[in-house]
C-alpha positions as a LaTeX table, in Angstrom:
\begin{tabular}{lrrr}
\hline
Residue & $x$ (\AA) & $y$ (\AA) & $z$ (\AA) \\
\hline
Unk1 & 23.21 & $-3.63$ & 12.04 \\
Unk2 & 22.00 & $-0.06$ & 12.49 \\
Unk3 & 18.97 & 0.70 & 10.30 \\
Unk4 & 17.09 & 3.95 & 9.75 \\
Unk5 & 13.62 & 4.02 & 8.15 \\
Unk6 & 12.16 & 7.24 & 6.76 \\
Unk7 & 9.46 & 8.26 & 4.31 \\
Unk8 & 6.41 & 7.59 & 6.49 \\
Unk9 & 4.48 & 9.48 & 9.12 \\
Unk10 & 5.76 & 6.95 & 11.62 \\
Unk11 & 4.94 & 4.03 & 13.88 \\
Unk12 & 2.91 & 2.55 & 15.39 \\
Unk13 & 0.65 & 2.72 & 12.35 \\
Unk14 & $-2.06$ & 5.36 & 12.65 \\
Unk15 & $-2.42$ & 6.12 & 8.93 \\
Unk16 & $-2.14$ & 3.30 & 6.36 \\
Unk17 & 0.02 & 1.69 & 3.67 \\
Unk18 & 3.69 & 2.52 & 4.19 \\
Unk19 & 3.14 & 3.15 & 7.91 \\
Unk20 & 1.78 & $-0.37$ & 8.33 \\
Unk21 & 4.76 & $-1.74$ & 6.44 \\
Unk22 & 7.20 & 0.33 & 8.53 \\
Unk23 & 5.54 & $-0.98$ & 11.69 \\
Unk24 & 5.93 & $-4.65$ & 10.76 \\
Unk25 & 9.45 & $-4.27$ & 9.34 \\
Unk26 & 10.87 & $-2.17$ & 12.16 \\
Unk27 & 9.38 & $-4.40$ & 14.84 \\
Unk28 & 10.59 & $-7.57$ & 13.09 \\
Unk29 & 14.14 & $-6.31$ & 12.57 \\
Unk30 & 14.35 & $-5.05$ & 16.15 \\
Unk31 & 13.21 & $-8.44$ & 17.43 \\
Unk32 & 16.07 & $-9.98$ & 15.47 \\
Unk33 & 18.49 & $-7.85$ & 17.47 \\
Unk34 & 19.13 & $-5.01$ & 15.04 \\
Unk35 & 19.28 & $-1.38$ & 16.13 \\
Unk36 & 16.30 & 0.15 & 14.35 \\
Unk37 & 15.27 & 3.81 & 14.15 \\
Unk38 & 12.02 & 5.04 & 12.58 \\
Unk39 & 11.41 & 8.69 & 11.73 \\
Unk40 & 8.06 & 9.92 & 13.03 \\
Unk41 & 6.21 & 13.10 & 12.17 \\
Unk42 & 5.98 & 15.61 & 15.01 \\
Unk43 & 2.22 & 15.37 & 14.42 \\
Unk44 & 2.12 & 11.61 & 15.04 \\
Unk45 & $-0.15$ & 10.70 & 17.98 \\
Unk46 & 2.59 & 8.48 & 19.46 \\
Unk47 & 5.11 & 10.80 & 21.08 \\
Unk48 & 7.34 & 8.36 & 22.97 \\
Unk49 & 11.01 & 7.85 & 22.03 \\
Unk50 & 10.71 & 4.08 & 22.07 \\
Unk51 & 8.10 & 1.71 & 20.65 \\
Unk52 & 8.95 & $-1.73$ & 21.93 \\
Unk53 & 12.55 & $-2.24$ & 20.84 \\
Unk54 & 12.21 & 0.32 & 18.03 \\
Unk55 & 13.78 & 3.75 & 18.48 \\
Unk56 & 11.61 & 6.71 & 17.44 \\
Unk57 & 13.03 & 9.98 & 16.09 \\
Unk58 & 10.49 & 12.79 & 15.92 \\
Unk59 & 11.10 & 15.43 & 13.25 \\
Unk60 & 9.21 & 18.66 & 12.68 \\
Unk61 & 6.37 & 18.25 & 10.19 \\
Unk62 & 4.63 & 21.35 & 8.80 \\
Unk63 & 2.15 & 19.53 & 6.55 \\
Unk64 & $-0.76$ & 20.25 & 8.88 \\
Unk65 & $-0.08$ & 23.99 & 8.66 \\
Unk66 & 1.15 & 24.58 & 5.11 \\
Unk67 & $-0.11$ & 21.54 & 3.18 \\
Unk68 & 1.87 & 19.38 & 0.76 \\
Unk69 & 4.98 & 21.57 & 0.90 \\
Unk70 & 5.28 & 20.49 & 4.52 \\
Unk71 & 6.05 & 16.92 & 3.38 \\
Unk72 & 9.22 & 18.15 & 1.69 \\
Unk73 & 10.30 & 20.03 & 4.81 \\
Unk74 & 9.57 & 16.98 & 6.97 \\
Unk75 & 11.67 & 14.70 & 4.74 \\
Unk76 & 14.41 & 17.34 & 4.64 \\
Unk77 & 14.46 & 17.40 & 8.45 \\
Unk78 & 14.60 & 13.59 & 8.57 \\
Unk79 & 17.48 & 13.41 & 6.08 \\
Unk80 & 19.44 & 16.11 & 7.88 \\
Unk81 & 19.10 & 14.14 & 11.10 \\
Unk82 & 20.07 & 10.88 & 9.35 \\
Unk83 & 23.36 & 12.45 & 8.22 \\
Unk84 & 24.63 & 12.43 & 11.81 \\
Unk85 & 23.33 & 8.99 & 12.84 \\
Unk86 & 25.88 & 6.83 & 11.02 \\
Unk87 & 23.27 & 4.27 & 9.89 \\
Unk88 & 24.54 & 1.17 & 8.12 \\
Unk89 & 21.31 & 1.16 & 6.09 \\
Unk90 & 18.95 & 4.05 & 5.41 \\
Unk91 & 15.71 & 2.66 & 3.98 \\
Unk92 & 13.56 & 5.28 & 2.27 \\
Unk93 & 9.95 & 4.29 & 1.70 \\
Unk94 & 8.82 & 6.04 & $-1.46$ \\
Unk95 & 10.45 & 8.95 & $-3.24$ \\
Unk96 & 7.84 & 11.66 & $-3.83$ \\
Unk97 & 9.14 & 14.22 & $-1.33$ \\
Unk98 & 12.59 & 12.93 & $-0.36$ \\
Unk99 & 14.46 & 12.20 & $-3.61$ \\
Unk100 & 14.68 & 15.95 & $-4.31$ \\
Unk101 & 17.14 & 15.95 & $-1.40$ \\
Unk102 & 19.25 & 13.13 & $-2.89$ \\
Unk103 & 22.35 & 15.33 & $-2.71$ \\
Unk104 & 21.92 & 15.37 & 1.07 \\
Unk105 & 21.53 & 11.61 & 1.52 \\
Unk106 & 24.17 & 10.43 & 4.02 \\
Unk107 & 27.24 & 9.24 & 2.17 \\
Unk108 & 28.34 & 6.96 & 4.99 \\
Unk109 & 25.09 & 4.94 & 4.76 \\
Unk110 & 23.79 & 2.59 & 2.10 \\
Unk111 & 20.72 & 4.34 & 0.73 \\
Unk112 & 17.99 & 1.89 & $-0.26$ \\
Unk113 & 14.74 & 3.12 & $-1.80$ \\
Unk114 & 11.47 & 1.22 & $-1.98$ \\
Unk115 & 10.12 & 2.64 & $-5.24$ \\
Unk116 & 6.42 & 2.24 & $-4.40$ \\
Unk117 & 4.06 & 2.53 & $-7.40$ \\
Unk118 & 3.80 & 4.76 & $-10.45$ \\
Unk119 & 2.86 & 7.85 & $-8.46$ \\
Unk120 & 3.01 & 10.18 & $-11.45$ \\
Unk121 & 0.17 & 8.26 & $-13.12$ \\
Unk122 & $-2.33$ & 9.11 & $-10.41$ \\
Unk123 & $-5.09$ & 11.20 & $-11.94$ \\
Unk124 & $-5.56$ & 13.30 & $-8.80$ \\
Unk125 & $-2.35$ & 15.15 & $-9.72$ \\
Unk126 & $-2.29$ & 17.97 & $-12.25$ \\
Unk127 & 0.18 & 17.95 & $-15.14$ \\
Unk128 & 2.95 & 19.98 & $-13.41$ \\
Unk129 & 2.77 & 17.70 & $-10.36$ \\
Unk130 & 2.85 & 14.59 & $-12.52$ \\
Unk131 & 5.92 & 15.98 & $-14.29$ \\
Unk132 & 7.62 & 16.66 & $-10.97$ \\
Unk133 & 6.83 & 13.14 & $-9.74$ \\
Unk134 & 8.46 & 11.71 & $-12.84$ \\
Unk135 & 11.56 & 13.74 & $-12.02$ \\
Unk136 & 11.42 & 12.56 & $-8.41$ \\
Unk137 & 11.19 & 8.96 & $-9.60$ \\
Unk138 & 14.21 & 9.58 & $-11.85$ \\
Unk139 & 16.28 & 11.05 & $-9.02$ \\
Unk140 & 15.50 & 8.09 & $-6.75$ \\
Unk141 & 16.27 & 5.53 & $-9.45$ \\
Unk142 & 19.56 & 7.19 & $-10.39$ \\
Unk143 & 20.93 & 8.04 & $-6.96$ \\
Unk144 & 19.91 & 5.14 & $-4.71$ \\
Unk145 & 22.53 & 2.52 & $-3.91$ \\
Unk146 & 19.84 & $-0.15$ & $-4.20$ \\
Unk147 & 16.23 & $-0.21$ & $-5.40$ \\
Unk148 & 13.45 & $-2.39$ & $-4.03$ \\
Unk149 & 10.33 & $-3.09$ & $-6.08$ \\
Unk150 & 7.19 & $-4.34$ & $-4.37$ \\
Unk151 & 5.90 & $-6.06$ & $-7.52$ \\
Unk152 & 7.30 & $-7.76$ & $-10.59$ \\
Unk153 & 5.52 & $-5.13$ & $-12.70$ \\
Unk154 & 7.42 & $-2.31$ & $-10.99$ \\
Unk155 & 10.64 & $-4.29$ & $-11.29$ \\
Unk156 & 10.13 & $-4.67$ & $-15.05$ \\
Unk157 & 9.27 & $-0.97$ & $-15.35$ \\
Unk158 & 12.48 & 0.12 & $-13.57$ \\
Unk159 & 14.55 & $-2.13$ & $-15.82$ \\
Unk160 & 12.90 & $-0.87$ & $-19.01$ \\
Unk161 & 12.88 & 2.85 & $-18.16$ \\
Unk162 & 16.11 & 3.30 & $-16.20$ \\
Unk163 & 18.11 & 0.17 & $-17.03$ \\
Unk164 & 18.30 & $-0.32$ & $-13.27$ \\
Unk165 & 18.08 & $-3.67$ & $-11.54$ \\
Unk166 & 16.00 & $-3.94$ & $-8.38$ \\
Unk167 & 15.18 & $-6.51$ & $-5.74$ \\
Unk168 & 11.62 & $-7.77$ & $-5.64$ \\
Unk169 & 10.15 & $-7.87$ & $-2.13$ \\
Unk170 & 6.36 & $-7.51$ & $-1.79$ \\
Unk171 & 4.27 & $-6.58$ & 1.24 \\
Unk172 & 2.76 & $-9.03$ & 3.69 \\
Unk173 & $-0.59$ & $-9.78$ & 5.26 \\
Unk174 & $-1.85$ & $-11.64$ & 8.29 \\
Unk175 & $-4.51$ & $-14.36$ & 8.11 \\
Unk176 & $-7.23$ & $-13.52$ & 10.67 \\
Unk177 & $-7.69$ & $-16.06$ & 13.43 \\
Unk178 & $-11.49$ & $-16.06$ & 13.42 \\
Unk179 & $-14.63$ & $-14.42$ & 12.05 \\
Unk180 & $-18.07$ & $-13.71$ & 13.46 \\
Unk181 & $-21.24$ & $-12.87$ & 11.48 \\
Unk182 & $-22.41$ & $-10.66$ & 14.34 \\
Unk183 & $-19.66$ & $-8.14$ & 13.49 \\
Unk184 & $-21.29$ & $-7.17$ & 10.18 \\
Unk185 & $-24.83$ & $-6.83$ & 11.54 \\
Unk186 & $-24.36$ & $-3.09$ & 12.10 \\
Unk187 & $-24.19$ & $-2.65$ & 8.30 \\
Unk188 & $-27.57$ & $-4.36$ & 7.83 \\
Unk189 & $-26.23$ & $-7.01$ & 5.48 \\
Unk190 & $-26.48$ & $-10.79$ & 5.48 \\
Unk191 & $-23.64$ & $-13.27$ & 5.13 \\
Unk192 & $-22.70$ & $-13.83$ & 1.47 \\
Unk193 & $-25.43$ & $-11.46$ & 0.30 \\
Unk194 & $-23.58$ & $-8.22$ & $-0.47$ \\
Unk195 & $-20.78$ & $-6.98$ & $-2.71$ \\
Unk196 & $-17.82$ & $-5.12$ & $-1.23$ \\
Unk197 & $-15.45$ & $-2.45$ & $-2.50$ \\
Unk198 & $-12.69$ & $-0.95$ & $-0.33$ \\
Unk199 & $-10.57$ & 1.86 & $-1.77$ \\
Unk200 & $-9.44$ & 5.45 & $-1.50$ \\
Unk201 & $-11.75$ & 7.69 & $-3.45$ \\
Unk202 & $-9.50$ & 8.20 & $-6.48$ \\
Unk203 & $-10.36$ & 7.73 & $-10.18$ \\
Unk204 & $-7.53$ & 5.26 & $-10.80$ \\
Unk205 & $-9.13$ & 2.86 & $-8.32$ \\
Unk206 & $-11.98$ & 2.35 & $-10.81$ \\
Unk207 & $-14.70$ & 2.89 & $-8.23$ \\
Unk208 & $-17.06$ & 4.47 & $-10.76$ \\
Unk209 & $-16.47$ & 1.62 & $-13.21$ \\
Unk210 & $-17.42$ & $-0.90$ & $-10.52$ \\
Unk211 & $-20.51$ & 1.05 & $-9.43$ \\
Unk212 & $-21.70$ & 1.45 & $-13.03$ \\
Unk213 & $-21.22$ & $-2.27$ & $-13.64$ \\
Unk214 & $-23.06$ & $-3.14$ & $-10.46$ \\
Unk215 & $-26.00$ & $-0.93$ & $-11.47$ \\
Unk216 & $-26.00$ & $-2.49$ & $-14.96$ \\
Unk217 & $-26.32$ & $-5.94$ & $-13.38$ \\
Unk218 & $-29.53$ & $-4.94$ & $-11.53$ \\
Unk219 & $-28.55$ & $-7.41$ & $-8.80$ \\
Unk220 & $-30.56$ & $-7.38$ & $-5.58$ \\
Unk221 & $-27.54$ & $-7.64$ & $-3.25$ \\
Unk222 & $-26.31$ & $-4.22$ & $-2.07$ \\
Unk223 & $-22.86$ & $-2.84$ & $-2.90$ \\
Unk224 & $-20.99$ & $-1.62$ & 0.18 \\
Unk225 & $-18.35$ & 1.02 & $-0.61$ \\
Unk226 & $-15.77$ & 1.54 & 2.13 \\
Unk227 & $-13.50$ & 4.58 & 1.98 \\
Unk228 & $-13.42$ & 8.21 & 3.05 \\
Unk229 & $-15.64$ & 10.19 & 0.62 \\
Unk230 & $-14.34$ & 13.53 & 1.88 \\
Unk231 & $-12.41$ & 14.56 & $-1.23$ \\
Unk232 & $-13.91$ & 16.05 & $-4.39$ \\
Unk233 & $-14.12$ & 12.75 & $-6.27$ \\
Unk234 & $-15.57$ & 10.93 & $-3.28$ \\
Unk235 & $-18.27$ & 13.57 & $-2.93$ \\
Unk236 & $-19.02$ & 13.29 & $-6.65$ \\
Unk237 & $-19.49$ & 9.53 & $-6.32$ \\
Unk238 & $-21.67$ & 9.85 & $-3.25$ \\
Unk239 & $-23.83$ & 12.58 & $-4.80$ \\
Unk240 & $-24.31$ & 10.71 & $-8.07$ \\
Unk241 & $-24.57$ & 7.09 & $-6.97$ \\
Unk242 & $-25.44$ & 6.98 & $-3.28$ \\
Unk243 & $-28.75$ & 5.15 & $-2.72$ \\
Unk244 & $-30.11$ & 2.24 & $-0.64$ \\
Unk245 & $-28.38$ & $-0.24$ & $-2.97$ \\
Unk246 & $-25.02$ & 1.58 & $-3.30$ \\
Unk247 & $-24.12$ & 2.22 & 0.32 \\
Unk248 & $-21.19$ & 4.48 & 1.17 \\
Unk249 & $-20.01$ & 3.26 & 4.58 \\
Unk250 & $-17.22$ & 5.81 & 4.95 \\
Unk251 & $-13.77$ & 4.97 & 6.25 \\
Unk252 & $-13.50$ & 2.00 & 8.63 \\
Unk253 & $-10.29$ & 1.73 & 10.65 \\
Unk254 & $-11.25$ & $-1.23$ & 12.84 \\
Unk255 & $-9.32$ & $-4.19$ & 11.41 \\
Unk256 & $-11.72$ & $-6.75$ & 12.87 \\
Unk257 & $-14.72$ & $-5.11$ & 11.20 \\
Unk258 & $-12.93$ & $-4.78$ & 7.86 \\
Unk259 & $-11.77$ & $-8.40$ & 7.91 \\
Unk260 & $-15.26$ & $-9.68$ & 8.71 \\
Unk261 & $-16.81$ & $-7.54$ & 5.97 \\
Unk262 & $-14.28$ & $-8.99$ & 3.53 \\
Unk263 & $-14.74$ & $-12.58$ & 4.64 \\
Unk264 & $-18.54$ & $-12.61$ & 4.43 \\
Unk265 & $-18.88$ & $-10.70$ & 1.15 \\
Unk266 & $-20.35$ & $-12.53$ & $-1.84$ \\
Unk267 & $-17.79$ & $-10.81$ & $-4.07$ \\
Unk268 & $-14.93$ & $-8.43$ & $-3.32$ \\
Unk269 & $-13.98$ & $-5.80$ & $-5.93$ \\
Unk270 & $-10.38$ & $-4.62$ & $-6.21$ \\
Unk271 & $-10.16$ & $-1.74$ & $-8.69$ \\
Unk272 & $-6.63$ & $-0.46$ & $-8.06$ \\
Unk273 & $-4.74$ & 0.09 & $-11.29$ \\
Unk274 & $-1.67$ & 2.17 & $-10.35$ \\
Unk275 & 1.12 & 0.84 & $-8.19$ \\
Unk276 & 2.63 & $-2.45$ & $-7.23$ \\
Unk277 & 1.63 & $-4.96$ & $-4.59$ \\
Unk278 & $-1.42$ & $-3.44$ & $-2.94$ \\
Unk279 & $-1.81$ & $-4.25$ & 0.79 \\
Unk280 & $-5.61$ & $-4.24$ & 0.61 \\
Unk281 & $-5.54$ & $-6.93$ & $-2.07$ \\
Unk282 & $-3.31$ & $-9.16$ & 0.06 \\
Unk283 & $-5.65$ & $-8.62$ & 3.01 \\
Unk284 & $-8.64$ & $-9.65$ & 0.86 \\
Unk285 & $-6.79$ & $-12.80$ & $-0.16$ \\
Unk286 & $-5.99$ & $-13.53$ & 3.49 \\
Unk287 & $-9.71$ & $-13.17$ & 4.33 \\
Unk288 & $-10.69$ & $-15.84$ & 1.77 \\
Unk289 & $-12.50$ & $-13.42$ & $-0.51$ \\
Unk290 & $-13.98$ & $-14.25$ & $-3.87$ \\
Unk291 & $-12.13$ & $-11.54$ & $-5.83$ \\
Unk292 & $-12.90$ & $-9.58$ & $-8.97$ \\
Unk293 & $-9.90$ & $-7.39$ & $-9.84$ \\
Unk294 & $-9.09$ & $-4.73$ & $-12.39$ \\
Unk295 & $-7.28$ & $-6.29$ & $-15.33$ \\
Unk296 & $-3.69$ & $-5.05$ & $-15.09$ \\
Unk297 & $-0.15$ & $-6.39$ & $-14.73$ \\
Unk298 & 0.13 & $-5.65$ & $-11.01$ \\
Unk299 & $-3.04$ & $-7.47$ & $-9.96$ \\
Unk300 & $-2.48$ & $-10.42$ & $-12.28$ \\
Unk301 & 1.07 & $-10.93$ & $-10.99$ \\
Unk302 & $-0.39$ & $-11.61$ & $-7.55$ \\
Unk303 & $-3.74$ & $-13.27$ & $-8.23$ \\
Unk304 & $-2.78$ & $-15.12$ & $-11.42$ \\
Unk305 & $-5.71$ & $-17.39$ & $-12.36$ \\
Unk306 & $-7.35$ & $-17.19$ & $-8.96$ \\
Unk307 & $-9.67$ & $-14.25$ & $-9.63$ \\
Unk308 & $-12.02$ & $-12.81$ & $-12.20$ \\
Unk309 & $-10.91$ & $-9.69$ & $-14.10$ \\
Unk310 & $-12.65$ & $-6.60$ & $-15.48$ \\
Unk311 & $-11.74$ & $-3.42$ & $-17.34$ \\
Unk312 & $-15.14$ & $-1.83$ & $-18.00$ \\
Unk313 & $-18.67$ & $-1.70$ & $-16.48$ \\
Unk314 & $-19.98$ & $-4.37$ & $-18.84$ \\
Unk315 & $-17.39$ & $-6.86$ & $-17.62$ \\
Unk316 & $-18.24$ & $-5.99$ & $-14.00$ \\
Unk317 & $-21.92$ & $-6.69$ & $-14.72$ \\
Unk318 & $-21.03$ & $-9.98$ & $-16.38$ \\
Unk319 & $-18.95$ & $-11.13$ & $-13.38$ \\
Unk320 & $-21.82$ & $-10.28$ & $-11.03$ \\
Unk321 & $-24.49$ & $-12.11$ & $-13.03$ \\
Unk322 & $-22.57$ & $-15.15$ & $-14.28$ \\
Unk323 & $-23.01$ & $-18.41$ & $-12.38$ \\
Unk324 & $-19.54$ & $-19.64$ & $-11.41$ \\
Unk325 & $-18.94$ & $-23.19$ & $-10.15$ \\
Unk326 & $-18.68$ & $-22.96$ & $-6.32$ \\
Unk327 & $-15.94$ & $-25.59$ & $-6.41$ \\
Unk328 & $-13.80$ & $-23.37$ & $-8.65$ \\
Unk329 & $-14.36$ & $-20.36$ & $-6.38$ \\
Unk330 & $-13.35$ & $-22.44$ & $-3.36$ \\
Unk331 & $-10.12$ & $-23.42$ & $-5.13$ \\
Unk332 & $-9.40$ & $-19.75$ & $-5.92$ \\
Unk333 & $-9.84$ & $-18.82$ & $-2.26$ \\
Unk334 & $-7.70$ & $-21.72$ & $-1.05$ \\
Unk335 & $-4.85$ & $-20.96$ & $-3.45$ \\
Unk336 & $-4.90$ & $-17.25$ & $-2.57$ \\
Unk337 & $-4.67$ & $-18.03$ & 1.14 \\
Unk338 & $-1.79$ & $-20.38$ & 0.36 \\
Unk339 & 0.00 & $-17.52$ & $-1.44$ \\
Unk340 & $-0.26$ & $-15.44$ & 1.72 \\
Unk341 & 1.18 & $-18.29$ & 3.77 \\
Unk342 & 4.10 & $-18.95$ & 1.44 \\
Unk343 & 4.91 & $-15.70$ & $-0.39$ \\
Unk344 & 3.23 & $-12.76$ & 1.33 \\
Unk345 & 3.66 & $-13.44$ & 5.03 \\
Unk346 & 5.42 & $-10.88$ & 7.21 \\
Unk347 & 8.07 & $-13.25$ & 8.55 \\
Unk348 & 9.28 & $-13.96$ & 5.01 \\
Unk349 & 9.20 & $-10.28$ & 4.03 \\
Unk350 & 11.21 & $-9.28$ & 7.13 \\
Unk351 & 13.72 & $-12.08$ & 6.49 \\
Unk352 & 14.06 & $-11.00$ & 2.85 \\
Unk353 & 14.75 & $-7.38$ & 3.82 \\
Unk354 & 17.32 & $-8.48$ & 6.38 \\
Unk355 & 19.14 & $-10.59$ & 3.79 \\
Unk356 & 19.08 & $-7.72$ & 1.26 \\
Unk357 & 20.55 & $-5.40$ & 3.90 \\
Unk358 & 23.30 & $-7.87$ & 4.79 \\
Unk359 & 24.17 & $-8.40$ & 1.12 \\
Unk360 & 24.18 & $-4.65$ & 0.46 \\
Unk361 & 26.63 & $-4.15$ & 3.31 \\
Unk362 & 28.92 & $-6.73$ & 1.74 \\
Unk363 & 28.70 & $-5.61$ & $-1.87$ \\
Unk364 & 27.64 & $-1.96$ & $-2.24$ \\
Unk365 & 30.56 & 0.32 & $-2.89$ \\
Unk366 & 29.24 & 3.15 & $-0.73$ \\
Unk367 & 31.95 & 4.96 & 1.29 \\
Unk368 & 31.94 & 3.55 & 4.81 \\
\hline
\end{tabular}
């Protein structure tokens, strides 16, 4: 089977979310013997034509020079190239800057779109951009041969809004092999004596809600906030709340450090409220975190009863100050790790995608 994957900056992962997913999926499918091609930005630090058994196609990306408009040109270049590759499957990760080119999608391929989250709900976008993203979502939903939803919540949304069925396949996570308290010493914290929040500095990740709740609690343990504060909202948070107790650690890209910080935290806050299965939540589950999550459909579909939930600062403060039975918390951690082993492991996700591709080849009425 010949598979093309576009919609990311490329592999190996040097950026985040979809790039990490593309890395695992492309590698796994190639190991199974499939001919896999991943589209990489011309700006990607990896410039080879092969990554393991994965073929790399570099396409010109102008985002670094002209900003967001460059994403549309990059996707246009990728799609134009895909038209001459004769892929059996063209998997498009997300839709924000490629569904506008739906009329150029290769007719000889089965076009499958992973619909990501509700991008148009993100508060960082102004009203015209949000309107465009709704249109982009509509184009993807209407013109794809097959839709993939990474959460049950997104699957339900696609059914309700577009009367379109989709296949539910989430993301995966790896369970770390070991931990060491010495790794976190550089952050001047003690094991099980700090709170942790990891997120992009965006309002919909409820960072301010969590910080306000933490301050309301007047707890002595510090709150460590991990994420790049370089944007306007991040700078606002740092200017207004940064102090010896609320510690902005910046972005941390070392997986070993992040996993150890998660594992040894007294409580891990997950404030994401827009989107489907969030990779950082799965990683927290894999690290045996005691989790407090924003109360929404997406988080509850994954965590179920194995977390505490909040929607305002008062509830955050209550979770911090309440004395929870350690035995119950241990059960939450154990069940969340078991979910990673059984439902959110990469082998299963790769197998599920492979089966969806095979079935699509058998049943989709795309011209071949």
